[in-house]
CSV table of C-alpha atoms in Angstrom, one decimal:
chain,number,residue,atom,x,y,z
A,1,MET,CA,40.8,7.0,-5.9
A,2,ASN,CA,43.8,8.2,-7.8
A,3,ARG,CA,42.7,11.3,-9.7
A,4,SER,CA,45.9,11.9,-11.5
A,5,SER,CA,45.8,11.5,-15.2
A,6,GLN,CA,47.0,8.0,-16.6
A,7,THR,CA,48.8,7.7,-19.9
A,8,ARG,CA,47.0,5.1,-22.0
A,9,GLU,CA,48.8,2.7,-24.4
A,10,GLY,CA,48.8,4.1,-27.8
A,11,THR,CA,48.3,7.7,-26.7
A,12,SER,CA,51.2,9.8,-27.7
A,13,ALA,CA,50.1,12.9,-25.9
A,14,ARG,CA,47.3,14.2,-23.8
A,15,PRO,CA,44.7,16.2,-25.4
A,16,MET,CA,45.2,20.0,-25.0
A,17,ILE,CA,42.0,20.4,-23.1
A,18,ALA,CA,43.2,18.1,-20.4
A,19,LYS,CA,46.6,20.1,-20.3
A,20,MET,CA,44.6,23.2,-19.8
A,21,PHE,CA,42.7,22.0,-16.9
A,22,LYS,CA,45.8,20.5,-15.3
A,23,SER,CA,47.5,23.9,-15.1
A,24,ALA,CA,47.1,26.1,-12.1
A,25,SER,CA,48.8,29.1,-13.7
A,26,ALA,CA,47.5,32.4,-15.2
A,27,ALA,CA,47.8,30.7,-18.5
A,28,PHE,CA,44.9,28.5,-17.6
A,29,GLU,CA,42.6,31.3,-17.4
A,30,SER,CA,43.5,32.7,-20.8
A,31,ALA,CA,43.4,29.4,-22.4
A,32,SER,CA,40.0,28.9,-20.8
A,33,LYS,CA,38.8,32.1,-22.2
A,34,SER,CA,39.9,31.2,-25.7
A,35,MET,CA,38.1,27.7,-25.7
A,36,VAL,CA,34.9,28.9,-24.4
A,37,MET,CA,33.6,29.0,-28.0
A,38,GLY,CA,35.1,25.6,-28.7
A,39,VAL,CA,33.6,24.0,-25.7
A,40,ALA,CA,30.2,25.5,-26.6
A,41,LEU,CA,30.2,23.3,-29.5
A,42,MET,CA,29.4,20.4,-27.2
A,43,ALA,CA,25.9,21.1,-28.3
A,44,SER,CA,26.9,19.3,-31.6
A,45,THR,CA,27.6,15.5,-31.5
A,46,LEU,CA,30.8,15.7,-33.7
A,47,SER,CA,32.5,18.1,-31.4
A,48,ALA,CA,31.3,15.9,-28.4
A,49,VAL,CA,33.4,13.0,-29.5
A,50,SER,CA,36.4,15.0,-30.5
A,51,LEU,CA,37.5,16.0,-26.9
A,52,PRO,CA,38.4,12.5,-25.3
A,53,PHE,CA,40.7,12.7,-22.3
A,54,ASP,CA,41.7,10.4,-19.5
A,55,GLU,CA,39.4,11.3,-16.7
A,56,ALA,CA,36.3,11.2,-18.9
A,57,ILE,CA,37.4,7.7,-20.2
A,58,ASP,CA,38.1,6.5,-16.6
A,59,PHE,CA,34.6,7.7,-15.5
A,60,LEU,CA,32.9,5.6,-18.1
A,61,LYS,CA,35.3,2.6,-17.6
A,62,GLN,CA,34.5,2.2,-14.0
A,63,LYS,CA,30.7,2.1,-14.5
A,64,VAL,CA,29.1,-1.1,-13.8
A,65,ALA,CA,26.9,-2.4,-16.6
A,66,THR,CA,23.6,-2.8,-15.2
A,67,THR,CA,20.3,-4.3,-16.5
A,68,THR,CA,17.0,-2.4,-16.1
A,69,SER,CA,13.5,-2.8,-16.9
A,70,GLY,CA,12.9,0.9,-17.3
A,71,TYR,CA,14.5,4.4,-16.8
A,72,ARG,CA,13.5,4.7,-13.1
A,73,ASP,CA,15.6,1.8,-12.1
A,74,VAL,CA,18.7,4.0,-12.0
A,75,TRP,CA,18.3,7.6,-10.9
A,76,ASN,CA,20.3,10.7,-10.3
A,77,GLY,CA,23.8,10.1,-8.8
A,78,ALA,CA,23.5,6.3,-9.4
A,79,HIS,CA,24.2,6.9,-13.1
A,80,SER,CA,27.8,7.9,-12.1
A,81,LYS,CA,28.2,4.2,-10.7
A,82,MET,CA,26.0,2.3,-13.2
A,83,PHE,CA,25.9,2.2,-17.0
A,84,MET,CA,22.4,1.5,-18.2
A,85,VAL,CA,20.3,1.7,-21.3
A,86,ALA,CA,16.6,1.9,-20.2
A,87,GLY,CA,14.8,-1.4,-20.9
A,88,ALA,CA,18.0,-3.3,-21.7
A,89,ASN,CA,17.4,-6.3,-19.4
A,90,LYS,CA,20.1,-8.7,-20.5
A,91,GLN,CA,23.7,-8.4,-19.2
A,92,ALA,CA,25.4,-9.2,-22.5
A,93,LEU,CA,23.2,-6.5,-24.2
A,94,VAL,CA,24.1,-3.8,-21.7
A,95,ASP,CA,27.9,-4.9,-21.9
A,96,ASP,CA,27.9,-4.4,-25.7
A,97,PHE,CA,26.2,-1.0,-25.4
A,98,LYS,CA,28.8,0.1,-22.9
A,99,SER,CA,31.6,-1.1,-25.2
A,100,GLU,CA,30.2,0.8,-28.1
A,101,ILE,CA,29.9,4.1,-26.0
A,102,LEU,CA,33.5,3.6,-24.8
A,103,LYS,CA,34.8,3.2,-28.3
A,104,ALA,CA,33.2,6.4,-29.2
A,105,LEU,CA,34.9,8.2,-26.3
A,106,GLU,CA,38.2,6.7,-26.9
A,107,LYS,CA,38.4,6.8,-30.7
A,108,GLY,CA,36.3,9.7,-31.5
A,109,THR,CA,33.7,7.9,-33.5
A,110,THR,CA,30.6,9.8,-34.7
A,111,LEU,CA,26.8,9.4,-34.1
A,112,GLU,CA,26.4,7.6,-37.5
A,113,ASP,CA,29.2,5.1,-36.4
A,114,PHE,CA,27.2,4.5,-33.1
A,115,ARG,CA,24.1,4.0,-35.0
A,116,ALA,CA,25.6,1.2,-37.1
A,117,GLY,CA,26.9,-0.4,-34.0
A,118,PHE,CA,23.6,0.1,-32.2
A,119,ASP,CA,21.9,-1.7,-35.1
A,120,ASP,CA,24.1,-4.7,-35.0
A,121,ILE,CA,23.8,-5.1,-31.3
A,122,VAL,CA,19.9,-4.9,-31.5
A,123,LYS,CA,20.0,-7.5,-34.2
A,124,ARG,CA,22.3,-9.7,-32.5
A,125,HIS,CA,20.4,-9.7,-29.2
A,126,GLY,CA,16.9,-9.5,-30.7
A,127,TRP,CA,16.2,-6.4,-28.6
A,128,SER,CA,12.8,-4.6,-28.9
A,129,TYR,CA,13.2,-1.0,-27.8
A,130,ASN,CA,10.8,1.8,-27.3
A,131,GLY,CA,11.1,5.1,-29.2
A,132,ASP,CA,12.2,6.1,-32.7
A,133,ARG,CA,15.6,4.9,-33.7
A,134,GLY,CA,16.9,8.3,-34.5
A,135,TRP,CA,16.0,9.8,-31.1
A,136,ARG,CA,16.9,6.8,-29.1
A,137,THR,CA,20.4,6.5,-30.5
A,138,ARG,CA,21.1,10.2,-30.3
A,139,THR,CA,19.8,10.3,-26.6
A,140,ILE,CA,22.0,7.3,-25.6
A,141,PHE,CA,25.0,8.6,-27.4
A,142,GLU,CA,24.9,12.2,-26.4
A,143,THR,CA,23.9,11.8,-22.8
A,144,ASN,CA,26.7,9.2,-22.1
A,145,LEU,CA,29.4,11.2,-23.8
A,146,ARG,CA,28.4,14.6,-22.4
A,147,THR,CA,28.0,13.1,-18.8
A,148,ALA,CA,31.6,11.5,-19.1
A,149,TYR,CA,33.0,14.8,-20.3
A,150,ALA,CA,31.2,16.7,-17.4
A,151,ALA,CA,32.6,14.2,-14.9
A,152,GLY,CA,36.2,14.4,-16.3
A,153,ARG,CA,36.2,18.1,-16.3
A,154,TYR,CA,34.9,18.3,-12.6
A,155,ALA,CA,37.7,15.9,-11.7
A,156,GLN,CA,40.2,18.2,-13.3
A,157,MET,CA,38.8,21.5,-12.0
A,158,THR,CA,38.7,20.2,-8.3
A,159,GLU,CA,42.4,19.3,-8.3
A,160,PRO,CA,43.6,21.3,-5.2
A,161,ASP,CA,46.1,23.6,-7.1
A,162,THR,CA,43.6,24.4,-9.7
A,163,LEU,CA,40.9,25.2,-7.0
A,164,ALA,CA,43.3,27.4,-5.2
A,165,THR,CA,43.9,29.5,-8.3
A,166,PHE,CA,40.4,29.2,-9.7
A,167,PRO,CA,38.0,29.3,-6.8
A,168,TYR,CA,34.9,30.2,-8.9
A,169,TRP,CA,33.0,28.5,-11.7
A,170,GLN,CA,30.9,30.1,-14.4
A,171,TYR,CA,27.8,28.4,-16.0
A,172,HIS,CA,27.5,28.8,-19.8
A,173,HIS,CA,24.4,28.2,-21.9
A,174,SER,CA,25.2,26.1,-25.1
A,175,GLY,CA,23.7,28.6,-27.5
A,176,ALA,CA,21.2,26.1,-28.7
A,177,VAL,CA,18.7,27.5,-31.4
A,178,HIS,CA,15.9,26.3,-29.1
A,179,PRO,CA,17.0,26.8,-25.6
A,180,ARG,CA,15.6,25.9,-22.3
A,181,LEU,CA,14.8,29.2,-20.8
A,182,GLN,CA,16.0,28.4,-17.4
A,183,HIS,CA,19.3,27.3,-18.8
A,184,LYS,CA,19.7,30.4,-20.7
A,185,ALA,CA,18.8,32.6,-17.6
A,186,TRP,CA,21.8,30.9,-15.9
A,187,ASP,CA,24.2,31.8,-18.7
A,188,GLY,CA,27.1,33.8,-17.1
A,189,THR,CA,26.2,33.0,-13.5
A,190,THR,CA,29.5,32.7,-11.6
A,191,LEU,CA,29.5,31.0,-8.1
A,192,ARG,CA,32.0,29.6,-5.7
A,193,ALA,CA,33.1,26.1,-6.8
A,194,ASP,CA,31.8,24.7,-3.5
A,195,ASP,CA,28.4,26.3,-3.9
A,196,PRO,CA,25.6,23.8,-3.3
A,197,PHE,CA,24.1,24.8,-6.7
A,198,TRP,CA,26.7,22.7,-8.4
A,199,SER,CA,25.7,19.6,-6.6
A,200,VAL,CA,22.4,19.4,-8.4
A,201,ALA,CA,22.7,21.7,-11.4
A,202,TYR,CA,26.1,21.0,-12.8
A,203,PRO,CA,25.4,20.3,-16.5
A,204,PRO,CA,24.1,18.4,-18.4
A,205,ASN,CA,20.8,19.3,-16.7
A,206,GLY,CA,18.6,17.2,-19.1
A,207,TYR,CA,18.5,15.2,-22.3
A,208,GLY,CA,20.1,17.3,-25.1
A,209,CYS,CA,21.5,19.8,-22.7
A,210,GLY,CA,24.9,21.1,-24.0
A,211,CYS,CA,25.6,23.6,-21.2
A,212,PHE,CA,28.9,23.7,-19.5
A,213,VAL,CA,31.2,25.2,-16.9
A,214,THR,CA,34.5,27.0,-16.8
A,215,PRO,CA,36.8,28.0,-14.1
A,216,VAL,CA,37.3,31.6,-12.9
A,217,SER,CA,40.1,33.2,-10.9
A,218,ARG,CA,39.7,36.0,-8.4
A,219,GLY,CA,41.3,38.5,-11.0
A,220,GLY,CA,38.8,37.1,-13.7
A,221,LEU,CA,36.0,37.8,-11.3
A,222,ARG,CA,37.1,41.4,-10.9
A,223,ARG,CA,37.5,41.8,-14.6
A,224,MET,CA,33.9,40.7,-14.9
A,225,GLY,CA,33.0,43.7,-12.8
A,226,LYS,CA,32.0,41.7,-9.8
A,227,ALA,CA,33.2,42.2,-6.2
A,228,GLU,CA,31.9,38.8,-5.2
A,229,PRO,CA,30.3,35.7,-6.8
A,230,ASP,CA,26.7,35.9,-7.9
A,231,ARG,CA,23.8,34.8,-5.7
A,232,ALA,CA,23.0,31.1,-6.4
A,233,PRO,CA,19.7,30.7,-8.3
A,234,ASP,CA,16.8,29.5,-6.3
A,235,LEU,CA,16.0,25.9,-7.4
A,236,ASP,CA,13.2,25.2,-5.1
A,237,GLN,CA,9.7,24.4,-6.4
A,238,LEU,CA,6.6,24.3,-4.3
A,239,GLY,CA,5.2,20.8,-4.0
A,240,THR,CA,8.2,18.9,-5.4
A,241,ASP,CA,11.8,18.1,-4.6
A,242,GLN,CA,12.7,18.3,-8.3
A,243,PRO,CA,15.1,21.3,-8.7
A,244,LEU,CA,13.9,24.1,-10.9
A,245,GLY,CA,15.4,23.8,-14.4
A,246,VAL,CA,16.8,20.3,-14.0
A,247,ASP,CA,15.2,17.2,-15.8
A,248,PRO,CA,14.2,14.2,-13.8
A,249,SER,CA,17.2,11.9,-13.1
A,250,PHE,CA,19.7,14.8,-13.8
A,251,ALA,CA,19.6,16.4,-10.3
A,252,TYR,CA,23.2,15.4,-9.6
A,253,ASN,CA,26.8,16.3,-10.4
A,254,PRO,CA,28.3,13.4,-12.4
A,255,GLY,CA,32.0,14.3,-11.3
A,256,LYS,CA,31.1,14.6,-7.7
A,257,SER,CA,29.0,11.5,-7.6
A,258,TRP,CA,31.9,9.7,-9.2
A,259,LEU,CA,34.6,10.8,-6.8
A,260,ASP,CA,32.2,10.4,-3.7
A,261,GLN,CA,31.0,6.9,-4.7
A,262,THR,CA,33.5,4.9,-2.5
A,263,ALA,CA,32.1,6.6,0.6
A,264,PRO,CA,30.8,4.0,2.9
A,265,GLY,CA,27.0,3.5,3.6
A,266,PRO,CA,23.9,2.8,1.8
A,267,LYS,CA,23.2,4.5,-1.6
A,268,ALA,CA,20.0,5.6,-3.1
A,269,ILE,CA,19.8,4.0,-6.6
A,270,THR,CA,16.2,4.0,-7.8
A,271,ALA,CA,13.9,7.0,-8.5
A,272,SER,CA,11.9,6.2,-5.4
A,273,GLU,CA,15.0,6.0,-3.1
A,274,ALA,CA,16.3,9.3,-4.6
A,275,ASN,CA,13.0,10.9,-4.0
A,276,ILE,CA,13.1,9.9,-0.4
A,277,ALA,CA,16.6,11.2,0.0
A,278,ALA,CA,15.5,14.5,-1.5
A,279,PHE,CA,12.5,14.7,0.9
A,280,VAL,CA,15.0,14.2,3.8
A,281,GLN,CA,17.3,17.0,2.6
A,282,SER,CA,14.5,19.3,2.0
A,283,SER,CA,13.0,18.6,5.5
A,284,LEU,CA,16.2,19.4,7.2
A,285,ARG,CA,16.1,22.8,5.3
A,286,GLY,CA,12.6,23.3,6.8
A,287,LYS,CA,10.7,23.0,3.3
A,288,TRP,CA,8.2,20.4,4.6
A,289,PRO,CA,6.2,21.4,7.6
A,290,ASP,CA,5.4,19.0,10.6
A,291,GLY,CA,2.6,16.6,9.3
A,292,SER,CA,4.3,16.0,6.0
A,293,TRP,CA,5.8,12.6,5.3
A,294,THR,CA,6.9,10.2,2.5
A,295,PRO,CA,6.5,6.5,2.2
A,296,VAL,CA,9.6,4.4,2.6
A,297,GLY,CA,8.2,0.9,2.2
A,298,VAL,CA,5.2,-1.3,3.0
A,299,THR,CA,4.7,-4.2,5.4
A,300,THR,CA,4.7,-7.8,4.3
A,301,SER,CA,2.4,-10.4,5.3
A,302,LYS,CA,5.0,-11.9,7.7
A,303,ASN,CA,5.8,-8.7,9.6
A,304,ALA,CA,2.4,-7.1,9.2
A,305,THR,CA,1.1,-10.0,11.4
A,306,SER,CA,3.8,-9.4,14.0
A,307,LEU,CA,2.8,-5.7,14.0
A,308,ASP,CA,-0.9,-6.3,14.1
A,309,LEU,CA,-1.4,-4.4,10.9
A,310,ALA,CA,-2.9,-5.1,7.5
A,311,ALA,CA,-0.3,-6.4,4.8
A,312,GLY,CA,0.6,-3.5,2.5
A,313,THR,CA,0.3,-0.9,5.3
A,314,GLU,CA,2.8,2.0,4.4
A,315,LEU,CA,5.7,2.7,6.5
A,316,ARG,CA,5.9,6.5,6.7
A,317,LEU,CA,8.9,8.8,7.2
A,318,PRO,CA,7.6,12.0,8.9
A,319,ALA,CA,9.5,15.4,8.3
A,320,SER,CA,9.3,15.8,12.0
A,321,THR,CA,11.2,12.6,12.6
A,322,ILE,CA,14.0,13.8,10.3
A,323,ARG,CA,14.4,17.1,12.2
A,324,ASP,CA,14.2,15.5,15.6
A,325,ASN,CA,17.1,13.3,14.7
A,326,ALA,CA,19.2,15.8,12.8
A,327,ASP,CA,22.1,15.4,15.1
A,328,THR,CA,22.5,11.7,14.1
A,329,ASP,CA,25.0,10.4,11.5
A,330,VAL,CA,22.2,8.9,9.5
A,331,SER,CA,22.4,10.0,5.9
A,332,PRO,CA,19.5,10.9,3.4
A,333,ASP,CA,20.5,7.9,1.5
A,334,ALA,CA,20.3,5.6,4.5
A,335,TYR,CA,16.6,6.9,5.2
A,336,ALA,CA,15.9,6.0,1.6
A,337,VAL,CA,17.4,2.5,1.6
A,338,VAL,CA,17.4,1.1,5.0
A,339,PRO,CA,13.8,1.1,6.1
A,340,LYS,CA,12.8,-0.7,2.9
A,341,GLN,CA,15.4,-3.4,3.6
A,342,LEU,CA,14.4,-4.0,7.1
A,343,LEU,CA,10.8,-4.5,6.1
A,344,LYS,CA,12.0,-7.1,3.5
A,345,LYS,CA,14.6,-8.8,5.6
A,346,GLY,CA,14.6,-7.5,9.3
A,347,ARG,CA,12.5,-8.7,12.1
A,348,VAL,CA,10.1,-7.2,14.6
A,349,LYS,CA,11.7,-6.5,18.1
A,350,ARG,CA,9.6,-5.7,21.2
A,351,ASP,CA,10.9,-4.1,24.3
A,352,GLU,CA,9.3,-6.2,27.2
A,353,LYS,CA,9.7,-3.4,29.7
A,354,THR,CA,8.6,-0.3,27.5
A,355,GLY,CA,6.5,-2.0,24.9
A,356,ALA,CA,8.6,-0.1,22.2
A,357,VAL,CA,8.5,-1.8,18.8
A,358,SER,CA,11.4,-1.8,16.3
A,359,LEU,CA,12.5,-3.3,13.1
A,360,VAL,CA,16.0,-4.6,13.2
A,361,GLY,CA,18.3,-6.2,10.8
A,362,ASP,CA,21.6,-6.1,8.8
A,363,VAL,CA,22.0,-3.9,5.8
A,364,ASP,CA,25.2,-3.8,3.9
A,365,GLY,CA,27.1,-5.3,6.7
A,366,GLU,CA,25.7,-3.0,9.5
A,367,ARG,CA,23.1,-3.7,12.1
A,368,TRP,CA,20.2,-1.2,11.8
A,369,ALA,CA,17.1,-0.4,13.9
A,370,ALA,CA,14.0,1.6,13.0
A,371,ASP,CA,12.0,2.5,16.0
A,372,LEU,CA,8.2,2.6,15.1
A,373,ASP,CA,5.3,4.6,16.2
A,374,PHE,CA,1.6,3.5,15.7
A,375,VAL,CA,-0.8,6.3,14.8
A,376,GLU,CA,-4.5,6.1,14.7
A,377,GLY,CA,-5.9,7.5,11.6
A,378,GLY,CA,-9.1,6.8,9.8
A,379,LYS,CA,-9.9,3.1,9.3
A,380,ARG,CA,-6.3,2.0,9.4
A,381,ARG,CA,-3.6,2.5,11.9
A,382,GLN,CA,-0.7,4.3,10.3
A,383,LEU,CA,2.9,3.1,10.9
A,384,HIS,CA,5.6,5.9,11.3
A,385,ILE,CA,9.3,5.9,11.9
A,386,LYS,CA,10.3,7.6,15.2
A,387,SER,CA,14.1,7.1,14.6
A,388,LEU,CA,16.6,5.2,12.5
A,389,ARG,CA,19.9,4.2,14.0
A,390,ARG,CA,22.8,2.0,13.8
A,391,GLU,CA,23.2,-0.7,16.4
A,392,ARG,CA,26.2,-2.7,17.6
A,393,LYS,CA,26.1,-6.2,16.7
A,394,PRO,CA,26.0,-8.7,19.6
C-alpha cells in the first residue's frame, strides 16, 4: 500500500498537522509540543472535523460499506476494513451513511450538519433505528471521525524517517470533564512505538474517548526525566480476554489494522471470531491453563452423522492444542475462522490405517485440515481439535 500523501483535487495545501507529522526533524518535536493542547480538543466535535488530512480520508475511503444486523457483526480490527452502522441492513443505506461521514471528514461539516443528513437518509430509506437520535448520531459521527484521524496519524508516525527520529509515543488523556479513570491513569505514559500496548490500546479506546498519542524523540524522553520508556500498563483481566480500560470492539489499533489488512490469510470479523483469536493469543502467553477451551463451531446434521455425534455438538479448541502447535504458521485469526468454515463446507476424512479423523476443505483458496479428538465426558462425547494445518491441494 502506498502510504505517501496524495494531493487531492481542489486542495491547495496540505493541512499543517499533516506537514508536522511528515517531518523527521527537530522541528517536529517542538511543533508537536505546541499542538498538544490543540489535539486535545479532539474531545470536542467541532475540532474533530477541523483537522482533515489525506491519510485519514484514505482510511475512510477504502473501507467497504457492510450491512449488519447488529453491532457484533463487525468487531475490533475488522472496523478498519469495513464501514458499518449497527443495524443498517440495506446496502444503499450503509453507502449513504458512509458518504455522509466522508463529507464530514473532507469538508469539515459539523455534527448538526451530519444530523440533518442523517434525518434525510433515515426518511428516504424508512430505517427504524435503536437509541435516542442525539446519542446515536453523535456516536456514529464522532467514532468514525476519531478512528479515521487515529489511523491517519498512525500511518504518519510510522513513516521510517519519523520512527527513526521519534521512537517513542506518549499517551494523552483528553481532559474530559467526566473521564474514564483508566484512561486518565495512562496520561503521560511513554512507550516504545512498537510496544504491544499500542496494538490493543491505541486510542480511541471506547465510544466518546478523545485520548490521543504524540511522538517523542530520545532527547524528549530525557527531558521528561526518563532514562528509558515507561513500563507498559498491565491490560490483563482475570476471566476475560478483553483488555483493561478498553471498551468491547475497540481492542485494536485502527492504523495498524488498516496497513496490515492486505496480509494473506483468514481474518476474524465478528465478535465471536475476535474472541477466539484473543483466546489463542492469551493461551500462547500461558494465561489459560490446560483444560481450558473455547468453542469454535458446532456440528451440522450432515457431518454429525459421519462423526457419530449429535447434531449441534460443539467443536472445542483447547488451550493445550494451541500451545502444542505453537511452532506452526497458523495464525490466531485462522483458528477463529477456519474450523467454523470446515464444519459448514468441509468433509469428514478418515485414515484407514490409523483411524484418525479430520475435517478437510478449502477456505479462502487454501486447503485446510483440522485433526479431531473424541473425548468422553458426561452424557455426550466431546469433540476437540488436536491440530489445525494447511494441506497441499492434490
